PDB file of C-alpha atoms in Angstrom:
ATOM      1  CA  MET A   1      44.793   9.548  18.742  1.00  0.00           C
ATOM      2  CA  THR A   2      46.927   6.962  16.982  1.00  0.00           C
ATOM      3  CA  TYR A   3      49.610   8.041  14.567  1.00  0.00           C
ATOM      4  CA  GLU A   4      47.613   6.476  11.681  1.00  0.00           C
ATOM      5  CA  VAL A   5      44.772   8.910  12.310  1.00  0.00           C
ATOM      6  CA  GLY A   6      47.192  11.815  12.665  1.00  0.00           C
ATOM      7  CA  VAL A   7      48.914  11.014   9.373  1.00  0.00           C
ATOM      8  CA  ALA A   8      45.556  10.571   7.611  1.00  0.00           C
ATOM      9  CA  LEU A   9      44.362  13.977   8.827  1.00  0.00           C
ATOM     10  CA  ARG A  10      47.637  15.557   7.725  1.00  0.00           C
ATOM     11  CA  TYR A  11      47.293  14.038   4.256  1.00  0.00           C
ATOM     12  CA  LEU A  12      43.727  15.355   4.047  1.00  0.00           C
ATOM     13  CA  ALA A  13      44.853  18.845   5.033  1.00  0.00           C
ATOM     14  CA  THR A  14      47.862  18.972   2.736  1.00  0.00           C
ATOM     15  CA  SER A  15      45.900  17.676  -0.244  1.00  0.00           C
ATOM     16  CA  ARG A  16      44.456  21.169  -0.633  1.00  0.00           C
ATOM     17  CA  LYS A  17      47.853  22.347  -1.883  1.00  0.00           C
ATOM     18  CA  ARG A  18      47.559  20.027  -4.886  1.00  0.00           C
ATOM     19  CA  ALA A  19      44.724  21.170  -7.134  1.00  0.00           C
ATOM     20  CA  HIS A  20      44.043  17.827  -8.828  1.00  0.00           C
ATOM     21  CA  VAL A  21      44.018  15.862  -5.544  1.00  0.00           C
ATOM     22  CA  ALA A  22      41.791  18.467  -3.885  1.00  0.00           C
ATOM     23  CA  LEU A  23      39.424  18.365  -6.885  1.00  0.00           C
ATOM     24  CA  ILE A  24      39.125  14.568  -6.769  1.00  0.00           C
ATOM     25  CA  SER A  25      38.538  14.642  -3.006  1.00  0.00           C
ATOM     26  CA  THR A  26      35.860  17.302  -3.410  1.00  0.00           C
ATOM     27  CA  ILE A  27      34.180  15.294  -6.154  1.00  0.00           C
ATOM     28  CA  SER A  28      34.251  12.177  -3.960  1.00  0.00           C
ATOM     29  CA  ILE A  29      32.703  14.002  -1.011  1.00  0.00           C
ATOM     30  CA  ALA A  30      30.080  15.674  -3.233  1.00  0.00           C
ATOM     31  CA  GLY A  31      29.213  12.363  -4.878  1.00  0.00           C
ATOM     32  CA  LEU A  32      28.642  10.695  -1.526  1.00  0.00           C
ATOM     33  CA  ALA A  33      26.611  13.656  -0.284  1.00  0.00           C
ATOM     34  CA  VAL A  34      24.402  13.646  -3.368  1.00  0.00           C
ATOM     35  CA  GLY A  35      23.911   9.882  -3.219  1.00  0.00           C
ATOM     36  CA  VAL A  36      23.003   9.818   0.475  1.00  0.00           C
ATOM     37  CA  ALA A  37      20.712  12.850   0.127  1.00  0.00           C
ATOM     38  CA  ALA A  38      18.972  11.311  -2.891  1.00  0.00           C
ATOM     39  CA  LEU A  39      18.461   8.058  -0.986  1.00  0.00           C
ATOM     40  CA  ILE A  40      16.971   9.808   2.052  1.00  0.00           C
ATOM     41  CA  ILE A  41      14.727  12.092  -0.007  1.00  0.00           C
ATOM     42  CA  SER A  42      13.441   9.302  -2.254  1.00  0.00           C
ATOM     43  CA  LEU A  43      12.694   7.001   0.690  1.00  0.00           C
ATOM     44  CA  ALA A  44      10.999   9.836   2.566  1.00  0.00           C
ATOM     45  CA  LEU A  45       8.782  10.702  -0.402  1.00  0.00           C
ATOM     46  CA  LEU A  46       7.991   7.047  -1.041  1.00  0.00           C
ATOM     47  CA  SER A  47       7.216   6.375   2.616  1.00  0.00           C
ATOM     48  CA  GLY A  48       4.826   9.326   2.752  1.00  0.00           C
ATOM     49  CA  PHE A  49       3.120   8.193  -0.446  1.00  0.00           C
ATOM     50  CA  GLN A  50       2.791   4.611   0.802  1.00  0.00           C
ATOM     51  CA  ASP A  51       1.526   5.728   4.209  1.00  0.00           C
ATOM     52  CA  ARG A  52      -1.212   7.668   2.443  1.00  0.00           C
ATOM     53  CA  ILE A  53      -2.132   4.621   0.360  1.00  0.00           C
ATOM     54  CA  ARG A  54      -2.273   2.432   3.493  1.00  0.00           C
ATOM     55  CA  ALA A  55      -4.458   5.017   5.231  1.00  0.00           C
ATOM     56  CA  GLN A  56      -6.852   4.970   2.279  1.00  0.00           C
ATOM     57  CA  MET A  57      -6.848   1.161   2.286  1.00  0.00           C
ATOM     58  CA  ALA A  58      -7.734   1.183   5.981  1.00  0.00           C
ATOM     59  CA  SER A  59     -10.552   3.695   5.460  1.00  0.00           C
ATOM     60  CA  ARG A  60     -12.046   2.154   2.308  1.00  0.00           C
ATOM     61  CA  THR A  61     -11.695  -1.528   3.229  1.00  0.00           C
ATOM     62  CA  PRO A  62     -13.523  -3.391   6.017  1.00  0.00           C
ATOM     63  CA  HIS A  63     -11.077  -4.031   8.830  1.00  0.00           C
ATOM     64  CA  LEU A  64     -12.383  -7.528   9.586  1.00  0.00           C
ATOM     65  CA  VAL A  65     -14.272  -9.926   7.341  1.00  0.00           C
ATOM     66  CA  VAL A  66     -15.725 -13.227   8.533  1.00  0.00           C
ATOM     67  CA  LYS A  67     -16.550 -15.687   5.746  1.00  0.00           C
ATOM     68  CA  PRO A  68     -17.530 -19.354   5.737  1.00  0.00           C
ATOM     69  CA  ALA A  69     -14.616 -21.718   5.228  1.00  0.00           C
ATOM     70  CA  LYS A  70     -16.779 -23.630   2.747  1.00  0.00           C
ATOM     71  CA  GLY A  71     -19.901 -22.677   0.864  1.00  0.00           C
ATOM     72  CA  ASP A  72     -21.473 -19.267   0.357  1.00  0.00           C
ATOM     73  CA  ARG A  73     -23.535 -18.942   3.561  1.00  0.00           C
ATOM     74  CA  LEU A  74     -22.556 -18.604   7.202  1.00  0.00           C
ATOM     75  CA  ALA A  75     -23.636 -21.606   9.228  1.00  0.00           C
ATOM     76  CA  ASP A  76     -24.689 -19.449  12.210  1.00  0.00           C
ATOM     77  CA  ALA A  77     -24.918 -15.794  11.232  1.00  0.00           C
ATOM     78  CA  GLU A  78     -26.152 -14.681  14.663  1.00  0.00           C
ATOM     79  CA  LEU A  79     -23.170 -16.319  16.364  1.00  0.00           C
ATOM     80  CA  VAL A  80     -20.805 -14.468  14.045  1.00  0.00           C
ATOM     81  CA  ARG A  81     -22.580 -11.158  14.692  1.00  0.00           C
ATOM     82  CA  ARG A  82     -22.374 -11.604  18.461  1.00  0.00           C
ATOM     83  CA  ALA A  83     -18.699 -12.631  18.283  1.00  0.00           C
ATOM     84  CA  LEU A  84     -17.752  -9.574  16.236  1.00  0.00           C
ATOM     85  CA  SER A  85     -19.872  -7.189  18.294  1.00  0.00           C
ATOM     86  CA  SER A  86     -18.224  -8.359  21.526  1.00  0.00           C
ATOM     87  CA  THR A  87     -14.690  -8.087  20.131  1.00  0.00           C
ATOM     88  CA  PRO A  88     -12.766  -5.181  21.740  1.00  0.00           C
ATOM     89  CA  GLY A  89     -12.411  -2.195  19.443  1.00  0.00           C
ATOM     90  CA  VAL A  90     -15.201  -3.099  17.012  1.00  0.00           C
ATOM     91  CA  VAL A  91     -17.444  -0.100  16.285  1.00  0.00           C
ATOM     92  CA  SER A  92     -19.776  -1.503  13.589  1.00  0.00           C
ATOM     93  CA  VAL A  93     -20.818  -4.870  12.182  1.00  0.00           C
ATOM     94  CA  ASP A  94     -22.663  -5.225   8.862  1.00  0.00           C
ATOM     95  CA  PRO A  95     -23.915  -8.291   6.972  1.00  0.00           C
ATOM     96  CA  VAL A  96     -22.882  -8.947   3.383  1.00  0.00           C
ATOM     97  CA  ILE A  97     -25.500  -9.939   0.809  1.00  0.00           C
ATOM     98  CA  GLU A  98     -24.263  -9.983  -2.742  1.00  0.00           C
ATOM     99  CA  GLY A  99     -24.696 -11.745  -6.038  1.00  0.00           C
ATOM    100  CA  ARG A 100     -24.491 -11.451  -9.804  1.00  0.00           C
ATOM    101  CA  GLY A 101     -27.061 -10.586 -12.378  1.00  0.00           C
ATOM    102  CA  TRP A 102     -27.792  -8.225 -15.249  1.00  0.00           C
ATOM    103  CA  LEU A 103     -28.399  -4.508 -15.234  1.00  0.00           C
ATOM    104  CA  THR A 104     -30.522  -2.806 -17.854  1.00  0.00           C
ATOM    105  CA  ASP A 105     -32.152   0.535 -18.433  1.00  0.00           C
ATOM    106  CA  ALA A 106     -35.877   0.916 -17.872  1.00  0.00           C
ATOM    107  CA  SER A 107     -36.656   0.246 -21.538  1.00  0.00           C
ATOM    108  CA  GLY A 108     -34.638  -2.974 -21.567  1.00  0.00           C
ATOM    109  CA  ARG A 109     -32.624  -2.028 -24.651  1.00  0.00           C
ATOM    110  CA  THR A 110     -29.170  -2.156 -22.991  1.00  0.00           C
ATOM    111  CA  PHE A 111     -27.942  -5.081 -20.862  1.00  0.00           C
ATOM    112  CA  THR A 112     -24.709  -5.404 -18.941  1.00  0.00           C
ATOM    113  CA  PRO A 113     -23.461  -7.990 -16.418  1.00  0.00           C
ATOM    114  CA  ALA A 114     -23.418  -6.558 -12.909  1.00  0.00           C
ATOM    115  CA  ARG A 115     -22.453  -7.516  -9.376  1.00  0.00           C
ATOM    116  CA  TYR A 116     -24.717  -6.212  -6.639  1.00  0.00           C
ATOM    117  CA  ARG A 117     -24.476  -6.056  -2.863  1.00  0.00           C
ATOM    118  CA  ASN A 118     -26.201  -4.444   0.056  1.00  0.00           C
ATOM    119  CA  ALA A 119     -25.194  -0.993   1.264  1.00  0.00           C
ATOM    120  CA  THR A 120     -26.604   2.098   2.914  1.00  0.00           C
ATOM    121  CA  VAL A 121     -27.961   4.131   0.018  1.00  0.00           C
ATOM    122  CA  GLY A 122     -29.638   7.503   0.364  1.00  0.00           C
ATOM    123  CA  ALA A 123     -33.355   7.629  -0.246  1.00  0.00           C
ATOM    124  CA  ALA A 124     -34.607   8.484  -3.718  1.00  0.00           C
ATOM    125  CA  ARG A 125     -38.041   9.619  -4.840  1.00  0.00           C
ATOM    126  CA  LEU A 126     -39.877   9.542  -8.147  1.00  0.00           C
ATOM    127  CA  GLU A 127     -43.083  11.274  -9.047  1.00  0.00           C
ATOM    128  CA  GLY A 128     -45.858   8.931  -8.016  1.00  0.00           C
ATOM    129  CA  ASP A 129     -44.393   5.632  -6.861  1.00  0.00           C
ATOM    130  CA  SER A 130     -41.311   5.237  -4.678  1.00  0.00           C
ATOM    131  CA  LEU A 131     -38.595   2.868  -5.906  1.00  0.00           C
ATOM    132  CA  PRO A 132     -35.650   1.464  -3.955  1.00  0.00           C
ATOM    133  CA  PRO A 133     -32.571   3.674  -4.348  1.00  0.00           C
ATOM    134  CA  ALA A 134     -29.378   2.401  -5.930  1.00  0.00           C
ATOM    135  CA  ARG A 135     -25.792   3.550  -6.170  1.00  0.00           C
ATOM    136  CA  LEU A 136     -24.082   2.755  -9.482  1.00  0.00           C
ATOM    137  CA  SER A 137     -20.399   2.660 -10.258  1.00  0.00           C
ATOM    138  CA  THR A 138     -19.202   5.077 -12.907  1.00  0.00           C
ATOM    139  CA  ALA A 139     -18.478   2.177 -15.292  1.00  0.00           C
ATOM    140  CA  ALA A 140     -21.989   0.720 -14.984  1.00  0.00           C
ATOM    141  CA  ALA A 141     -23.598   4.148 -15.292  1.00  0.00           C
ATOM    142  CA  ALA A 142     -21.575   4.910 -18.424  1.00  0.00           C
ATOM    143  CA  ARG A 143     -22.561   1.622 -20.079  1.00  0.00           C
ATOM    144  CA  LEU A 144     -26.251   2.335 -19.470  1.00  0.00           C
ATOM    145  CA  GLY A 145     -26.125   6.092 -19.891  1.00  0.00           C
ATOM    146  CA  ALA A 146     -27.657   6.430 -16.420  1.00  0.00           C
ATOM    147  CA  ARG A 147     -27.437   9.415 -14.108  1.00  0.00           C
ATOM    148  CA  PRO A 148     -29.016  10.355 -10.749  1.00  0.00           C
ATOM    149  CA  GLY A 149     -32.781  10.133 -11.127  1.00  0.00           C
ATOM    150  CA  SER A 150     -32.696   7.509 -13.891  1.00  0.00           C
ATOM    151  CA  VAL A 151     -34.632   4.249 -13.530  1.00  0.00           C
ATOM    152  CA  VAL A 152     -32.810   0.960 -14.080  1.00  0.00           C
ATOM    153  CA  ARG A 153     -33.808  -2.676 -13.780  1.00  0.00           C
ATOM    154  CA  LEU A 154     -31.662  -5.241 -11.969  1.00  0.00           C
ATOM    155  CA  LEU A 155     -32.231  -8.908 -12.798  1.00  0.00           C
ATOM    156  CA  SER A 156     -30.855 -11.560 -10.491  1.00  0.00           C
ATOM    157  CA  SER A 157     -29.357 -14.857 -11.613  1.00  0.00           C
ATOM    158  CA  ARG A 158     -31.940 -16.457  -9.319  1.00  0.00           C
ATOM    159  CA  THR A 159     -35.212 -17.404 -11.009  1.00  0.00           C
ATOM    160  CA  ARG A 160     -38.784 -17.858  -9.879  1.00  0.00           C
ATOM    161  CA  LEU A 161     -41.644 -19.804 -11.411  1.00  0.00           C
ATOM    162  CA  SER A 162     -44.296 -17.997 -13.401  1.00  0.00           C
ATOM    163  CA  PRO A 163     -47.142 -19.042 -15.741  1.00  0.00           C
ATOM    164  CA  VAL A 164     -44.673 -18.840 -18.633  1.00  0.00           C
ATOM    165  CA  GLY A 165     -41.921 -20.767 -16.827  1.00  0.00           C
ATOM    166  CA  PRO A 166     -38.909 -19.722 -14.753  1.00  0.00           C
ATOM    167  CA  ILE A 167     -38.006 -16.044 -15.062  1.00  0.00           C
ATOM    168  CA  PRO A 168     -35.270 -14.022 -13.320  1.00  0.00           C
ATOM    169  CA  VAL A 169     -36.131 -12.114 -10.175  1.00  0.00           C
ATOM    170  CA  ALA A 170     -36.081  -8.438 -11.168  1.00  0.00           C
ATOM    171  CA  VAL A 171     -36.516  -5.114  -9.373  1.00  0.00           C
ATOM    172  CA  LEU A 172     -36.809  -1.547 -10.597  1.00  0.00           C
ATOM    173  CA  LEU A 173     -34.380   0.895  -8.987  1.00  0.00           C
ATOM    174  CA  GLU A 174     -33.884   4.621  -9.040  1.00  0.00           C
ATOM    175  CA  VAL A 175     -30.290   5.823  -9.357  1.00  0.00           C
ATOM    176  CA  ALA A 176     -29.634   7.891  -6.250  1.00  0.00           C
ATOM    177  CA  GLN A 177     -25.914   8.336  -6.819  1.00  0.00           C
ATOM    178  CA  VAL A 178     -23.159   7.554  -9.308  1.00  0.00           C
ATOM    179  CA  ARG A 179     -20.064   6.635  -7.357  1.00  0.00           C
ATOM    180  CA  GLN A 180     -16.568   7.540  -8.485  1.00  0.00           C
ATOM    181  CA  ILE A 181     -14.445   4.435  -7.916  1.00  0.00           C
ATOM    182  CA  SER A 182     -11.038   4.737  -6.325  1.00  0.00           C
ATOM    183  CA  ALA A 183      -8.167   2.606  -7.580  1.00  0.00           C
ATOM    184  CA  LEU A 184      -7.910   1.110  -4.077  1.00  0.00           C
ATOM    185  CA  GLU A 185     -11.523  -0.061  -3.994  1.00  0.00           C
ATOM    186  CA  LYS A 186     -13.283  -3.084  -5.424  1.00  0.00           C
ATOM    187  CA  PRO A 187     -16.898  -1.979  -5.159  1.00  0.00           C
ATOM    188  CA  PRO A 188     -19.817  -3.759  -6.824  1.00  0.00           C
ATOM    189  CA  ASP A 189     -21.468  -2.382  -9.936  1.00  0.00           C
ATOM    190  CA  VAL A 190     -24.715  -1.747  -8.049  1.00  0.00           C
ATOM    191  CA  GLU A 191     -25.284  -1.057  -4.353  1.00  0.00           C
ATOM    192  CA  VAL A 192     -28.859  -1.509  -3.116  1.00  0.00           C
ATOM    193  CA  PRO A 193     -30.618  -1.556   0.272  1.00  0.00           C
ATOM    194  CA  GLU A 194     -30.347  -4.753   2.300  1.00  0.00           C
ATOM    195  CA  GLU A 195     -33.994  -5.731   1.731  1.00  0.00           C
ATOM    196  CA  THR A 196     -33.569  -5.480  -2.034  1.00  0.00           C
ATOM    197  CA  ALA A 197     -30.324  -7.460  -1.939  1.00  0.00           C
ATOM    198  CA  ARG A 198     -31.997 -10.225   0.098  1.00  0.00           C
ATOM    199  CA  LEU A 199     -34.843 -10.378  -2.420  1.00  0.00           C
ATOM    200  CA  LEU A 200     -32.451 -10.683  -5.349  1.00  0.00           C
ATOM    201  CA  ALA A 201     -30.197 -13.239  -3.642  1.00  0.00           C
ATOM    202  CA  GLY A 202     -33.039 -15.254  -2.109  1.00  0.00           C
ATOM    203  CA  ILE A 203     -31.636 -14.940   1.421  1.00  0.00           C
ATOM    204  CA  ALA A 204     -34.452 -14.169   3.840  1.00  0.00           C
ATOM    205  CA  ASP A 205     -32.239 -14.263   6.932  1.00  0.00           C
ATOM    206  CA  GLY A 206     -28.596 -14.883   7.771  1.00  0.00           C
ATOM    207  CA  ALA A 207     -25.753 -13.541   5.663  1.00  0.00           C
ATOM    208  CA  GLN A 208     -23.011 -14.607   3.294  1.00  0.00           C
ATOM    209  CA  ALA A 209     -20.394 -12.832   5.419  1.00  0.00           C
ATOM    210  CA  PHE A 210     -19.969 -10.112   8.010  1.00  0.00           C
ATOM    211  CA  GLU A 211     -17.766  -7.019   7.815  1.00  0.00           C
ATOM    212  CA  ALA A 212     -16.605  -5.049  10.840  1.00  0.00           C
ATOM    213  CA  LYS A 213     -14.914  -1.714  11.409  1.00  0.00           C
ATOM    214  CA  ILE A 214     -12.622  -1.205  14.390  1.00  0.00           C
ATOM    215  CA  ALA A 215     -11.523   1.978  16.130  1.00  0.00           C
ATOM    216  CA  ARG A 216      -7.806   1.429  15.428  1.00  0.00           C
ATOM    217  CA  PRO A 217      -7.073  -0.297  12.096  1.00  0.00           C
ATOM    218  CA  ASP A 218      -3.539  -1.108  13.278  1.00  0.00           C
ATOM    219  CA  ASP A 219      -5.068  -3.439  15.889  1.00  0.00           C
ATOM    220  CA  ALA A 220      -6.785  -5.528  13.222  1.00  0.00           C
ATOM    221  CA  ASP A 221      -4.562  -8.570  13.782  1.00  0.00           C
ATOM    222  CA  ALA A 222      -5.303  -8.675  17.521  1.00  0.00           C
ATOM    223  CA  ALA A 223      -9.028  -8.157  16.891  1.00  0.00           C
ATOM    224  CA  ALA A 224      -9.037 -10.948  14.292  1.00  0.00           C
ATOM    225  CA  ALA A 225      -7.367 -13.329  16.726  1.00  0.00           C
ATOM    226  CA  ALA A 226      -9.914 -12.450  19.423  1.00  0.00           C
ATOM    227  CA  ALA A 227     -12.840 -12.942  17.027  1.00  0.00           C
ATOM    228  CA  ALA A 228     -11.460 -16.254  15.733  1.00  0.00           C
ATOM    229  CA  ALA A 229     -11.194 -17.542  19.312  1.00  0.00           C
ATOM    230  CA  LYS A 230     -14.928 -16.927  19.741  1.00  0.00           C
ATOM    231  CA  LEU A 231     -15.862 -18.661  16.487  1.00  0.00           C
ATOM    232  CA  PRO A 232     -15.295 -22.402  16.725  1.00  0.00           C
ATOM    233  CA  GLY A 233     -16.333 -23.934  13.463  1.00  0.00           C
ATOM    234  CA  PRO A 234     -16.015 -23.425   9.710  1.00  0.00           C
ATOM    235  CA  TYR A 235     -15.263 -19.710   9.708  1.00  0.00           C
ATOM    236  CA  ARG A 236     -12.396 -17.714   8.267  1.00  0.00           C
ATOM    237  CA  VAL A 237     -11.430 -14.302   9.658  1.00  0.00           C
ATOM    238  CA  ALA A 238      -9.443 -11.953   7.401  1.00  0.00           C
ATOM    239  CA  THR A 239      -8.030  -8.512   8.152  1.00  0.00           C
ATOM    240  CA  TRP A 240      -7.807  -5.524   5.849  1.00  0.00           C
ATOM    241  CA  ARG A 241      -4.095  -6.223   5.391  1.00  0.00           C
ATOM    242  CA  GLU A 242      -4.839  -9.733   4.140  1.00  0.00           C
ATOM    243  CA  LEU A 243      -7.563  -8.434   1.840  1.00  0.00           C
ATOM    244  CA  ASN A 244      -5.027  -6.031   0.293  1.00  0.00           C
ATOM    245  CA  ALA A 245      -2.051  -8.407   0.397  1.00  0.00           C
ATOM    246  CA  PRO A 246      -1.132  -8.030  -3.327  1.00  0.00           C
ATOM    247  CA  LEU A 247      -1.052  -4.238  -3.077  1.00  0.00           C
ATOM    248  CA  SER A 248       0.934  -4.348   0.181  1.00  0.00           C
ATOM    249  CA  PHE A 249       3.483  -6.655  -1.467  1.00  0.00           C
ATOM    250  CA  ALA A 250       3.740  -4.279  -4.424  1.00  0.00           C
ATOM    251  CA  LEU A 251       4.413  -1.359  -2.075  1.00  0.00           C
ATOM    252  CA  ARG A 252       7.166  -3.259  -0.253  1.00  0.00           C
ATOM    253  CA  LEU A 253       8.705  -4.330  -3.565  1.00  0.00           C
ATOM    254  CA  GLU A 254       8.595  -0.756  -4.846  1.00  0.00           C
ATOM    255  CA  LYS A 255      10.507   0.520  -1.812  1.00  0.00           C
ATOM    256  CA  SER A 256      13.128  -2.213  -2.161  1.00  0.00           C
ATOM    257  CA  VAL A 257      13.649  -1.455  -5.862  1.00  0.00           C
ATOM    258  CA  ILE A 258      13.934   2.295  -5.239  1.00  0.00           C
ATOM    259  CA  PHE A 259      16.429   1.682  -2.430  1.00  0.00           C
ATOM    260  CA  ALA A 260      18.579  -0.614  -4.593  1.00  0.00           C
ATOM    261  CA  THR A 261      18.476   1.802  -7.551  1.00  0.00           C
ATOM    262  CA  VAL A 262      19.425   4.928  -5.620  1.00  0.00           C
ATOM    263  CA  ALA A 263      22.052   2.988  -3.648  1.00  0.00           C
ATOM    264  CA  LEU A 264      23.935   2.549  -6.936  1.00  0.00           C
ATOM    265  CA  VAL A 265      24.679   6.284  -6.839  1.00  0.00           C
ATOM    266  CA  ILE A 266      26.355   5.806  -3.462  1.00  0.00           C
ATOM    267  CA  LEU A 267      28.306   2.858  -4.850  1.00  0.00           C
ATOM    268  CA  VAL A 268      29.643   4.986  -7.718  1.00  0.00           C
ATOM    269  CA  ALA A 269      30.631   7.700  -5.246  1.00  0.00           C
ATOM    270  CA  ALA A 270      32.397   5.116  -3.088  1.00  0.00           C
ATOM    271  CA  LEU A 271      34.418   4.017  -6.121  1.00  0.00           C
ATOM    272  CA  ASN A 272      35.482   7.649  -6.552  1.00  0.00           C
ATOM    273  CA  VAL A 273      36.785   7.594  -2.984  1.00  0.00           C
ATOM    274  CA  VAL A 274      38.758   4.447  -3.757  1.00  0.00           C
ATOM    275  CA  SER A 275      40.288   6.063  -6.853  1.00  0.00           C
ATOM    276  CA  ASN A 276      41.186   9.133  -4.813  1.00  0.00           C
ATOM    277  CA  ILE A 277      42.975   7.009  -2.203  1.00  0.00           C
ATOM    278  CA  ALA A 278      44.792   5.057  -4.925  1.00  0.00           C
ATOM    279  CA  LEU A 279      46.026   8.314  -6.458  1.00  0.00           C
ATOM    280  CA  LEU A 280      47.197   9.511  -3.068  1.00  0.00           C
ATOM    281  CA  VAL A 281      49.113   6.271  -2.469  1.00  0.00           C
ATOM    282  CA  VAL A 282      51.016   6.793  -5.725  1.00  0.00           C
ATOM    283  CA  GLU A 283      51.912  10.356  -4.747  1.00  0.00           C
ATOM    284  CA  LYS A 284      53.069   9.376  -1.259  1.00  0.00           C
ATOM    285  CA  LYS A 285      55.563   6.675  -2.222  1.00  0.00           C
ATOM    286  CA  ARG A 286      58.414   8.565  -0.604  1.00  0.00           C
ATOM    287  CA  ASP A 287      56.450   9.025   2.612  1.00  0.00           C
ATOM    288  CA  LEU A 288      55.699   5.308   2.677  1.00  0.00           C
ATOM    289  CA  GLY A 289      59.412   4.532   2.336  1.00  0.00           C
ATOM    290  CA  VAL A 290      60.295   6.909   5.177  1.00  0.00           C
ATOM    291  CA  LEU A 291      57.643   5.388   7.455  1.00  0.00           C
ATOM    292  CA  LEU A 292      58.843   1.873   6.676  1.00  0.00           C
ATOM    293  CA  SER A 293      62.441   2.870   7.477  1.00  0.00           C
ATOM    294  CA  LEU A 294      61.230   4.276  10.805  1.00  0.00           C
ATOM    295  CA  GLY A 295      59.757   0.886  11.710  1.00  0.00           C
ATOM    296  CA  ALA A 296      56.138   1.170  10.581  1.00  0.00           C
ATOM    297  CA  GLU A 297      54.502  -2.099   9.588  1.00  0.00           C
ATOM    298  CA  PRO A 298      52.796  -2.533   6.177  1.00  0.00           C
ATOM    299  CA  ARG A 299      49.459  -3.174   7.900  1.00  0.00           C
ATOM    300  CA  SER A 300      49.834   0.111   9.754  1.00  0.00           C
ATOM    301  CA  LEU A 301      50.409   1.932   6.480  1.00  0.00           C
ATOM    302  CA  GLY A 302      47.256   0.328   5.088  1.00  0.00           C
ATOM    303  CA  ARG A 303      45.275   1.576   8.077  1.00  0.00           C
ATOM    304  CA  ILE A 304      46.409   5.137   7.299  1.00  0.00           C
ATOM    305  CA  TYR A 305      44.736   5.105   3.907  1.00  0.00           C
ATOM    306  CA  LEU A 306      41.713   3.219   5.179  1.00  0.00           C
ATOM    307  CA  THR A 307      41.315   5.895   7.846  1.00  0.00           C
ATOM    308  CA  LEU A 308      41.656   8.610   5.209  1.00  0.00           C
ATOM    309  CA  GLY A 309      38.966   6.963   3.081  1.00  0.00           C
ATOM    310  CA  GLY A 310      36.740   6.619   6.134  1.00  0.00           C
ATOM    311  CA  ILE A 311      37.126  10.311   6.954  1.00  0.00           C
ATOM    312  CA  ILE A 312      36.218  11.331   3.395  1.00  0.00           C
ATOM    313  CA  GLY A 313      33.247   8.938   3.468  1.00  0.00           C
ATOM    314  CA  ALA A 314      32.095  10.242   6.850  1.00  0.00           C
ATOM    315  CA  ILE A 315      32.221  13.860   5.683  1.00  0.00           C
ATOM    316  CA  GLY A 316      30.265  13.066   2.510  1.00  0.00           C
ATOM    317  CA  THR A 317      27.716  10.953   4.390  1.00  0.00           C
ATOM    318  CA  ALA A 318      27.219  13.629   7.056  1.00  0.00           C
ATOM    319  CA  LEU A 319      26.643  16.309   4.419  1.00  0.00           C
ATOM    320  CA  GLY A 320      24.203  14.021   2.580  1.00  0.00           C
ATOM    321  CA  VAL A 321      22.266  13.302   5.780  1.00  0.00           C
ATOM    322  CA  ILE A 322      22.022  17.008   6.572  1.00  0.00           C
ATOM    323  CA  ILE A 323      20.833  17.863   3.049  1.00  0.00           C
ATOM    324  CA  GLY A 324      18.448  14.892   2.842  1.00  0.00           C
ATOM    325  CA  VAL A 325      16.857  15.355   6.245  1.00  0.00           C
ATOM    326  CA  GLY A 326      16.631  19.105   5.766  1.00  0.00           C
ATOM    327  CA  SER A 327      14.915  18.693   2.395  1.00  0.00           C
ATOM    328  CA  SER A 328      12.554  15.966   3.633  1.00  0.00           C
ATOM    329  CA  SER A 329      11.388  17.700   6.805  1.00  0.00           C
TER     330      SER A 329
END
């Protein structure tokens, strides 16, 4: 142990005899402990919250999406299906058929723009005839006043010729379910069986895109690279992270802002330590003179007070870590 450390420890021990110095030292240590504990607790809570959001993103978003680089149709849908199906880790591959149109109640009195796409929808039954089932978003159902069992009409933007001229392609649907939309989802207004979606979009075969689920969402980047290597041509492979890039950026920005804000508490506590050391220097003028007369160098005297500040900071940081980790676990 150097004499600088020994003198610093002696100053720390003897400061208890002076009430005002001991009070300032205690306040400095407590301030550091509170700041460090607040930083650890806030980051722990935020990390847990963000991990839950990422888990929901991974469960509610397709892990891989293959789209055409240009246009709205895949040039070779079967090639894309085979490439995704043979990619390690892929557990399911589904085509995407979607479009825009208008949704109305059975009487035709209420119209609302709607986006539809294919999905697996539970079967629905009406008395007499059987209609294709549909799953409506809560917003679309509220605009139409629809509920499970209601009949709605979906008109596509695609038209067909009739004796009176071109008319929209329309189908009657029975509402099988009204889906509560999560803030992390971007579902269509209407989800219909694949056959109905193909009829509305005018796509007899092929697909506009393919979505795949993989066993481990964290391996999405490797799976995307493997799928892209099997797809020479005008195709674009996106992962669930890329599909949720704005939200991921917002989460990273939120953590950075919280860290910078709470770190200001530690900065204020560090300034208290500096003020405590400055007060101690004023009180120890005689000791400084004695040490200089004994041959101590000015830089050595500076190291004494730097060591004292480091000890106070270490004690406060250690207490803050213990409190923060204990509260977060």
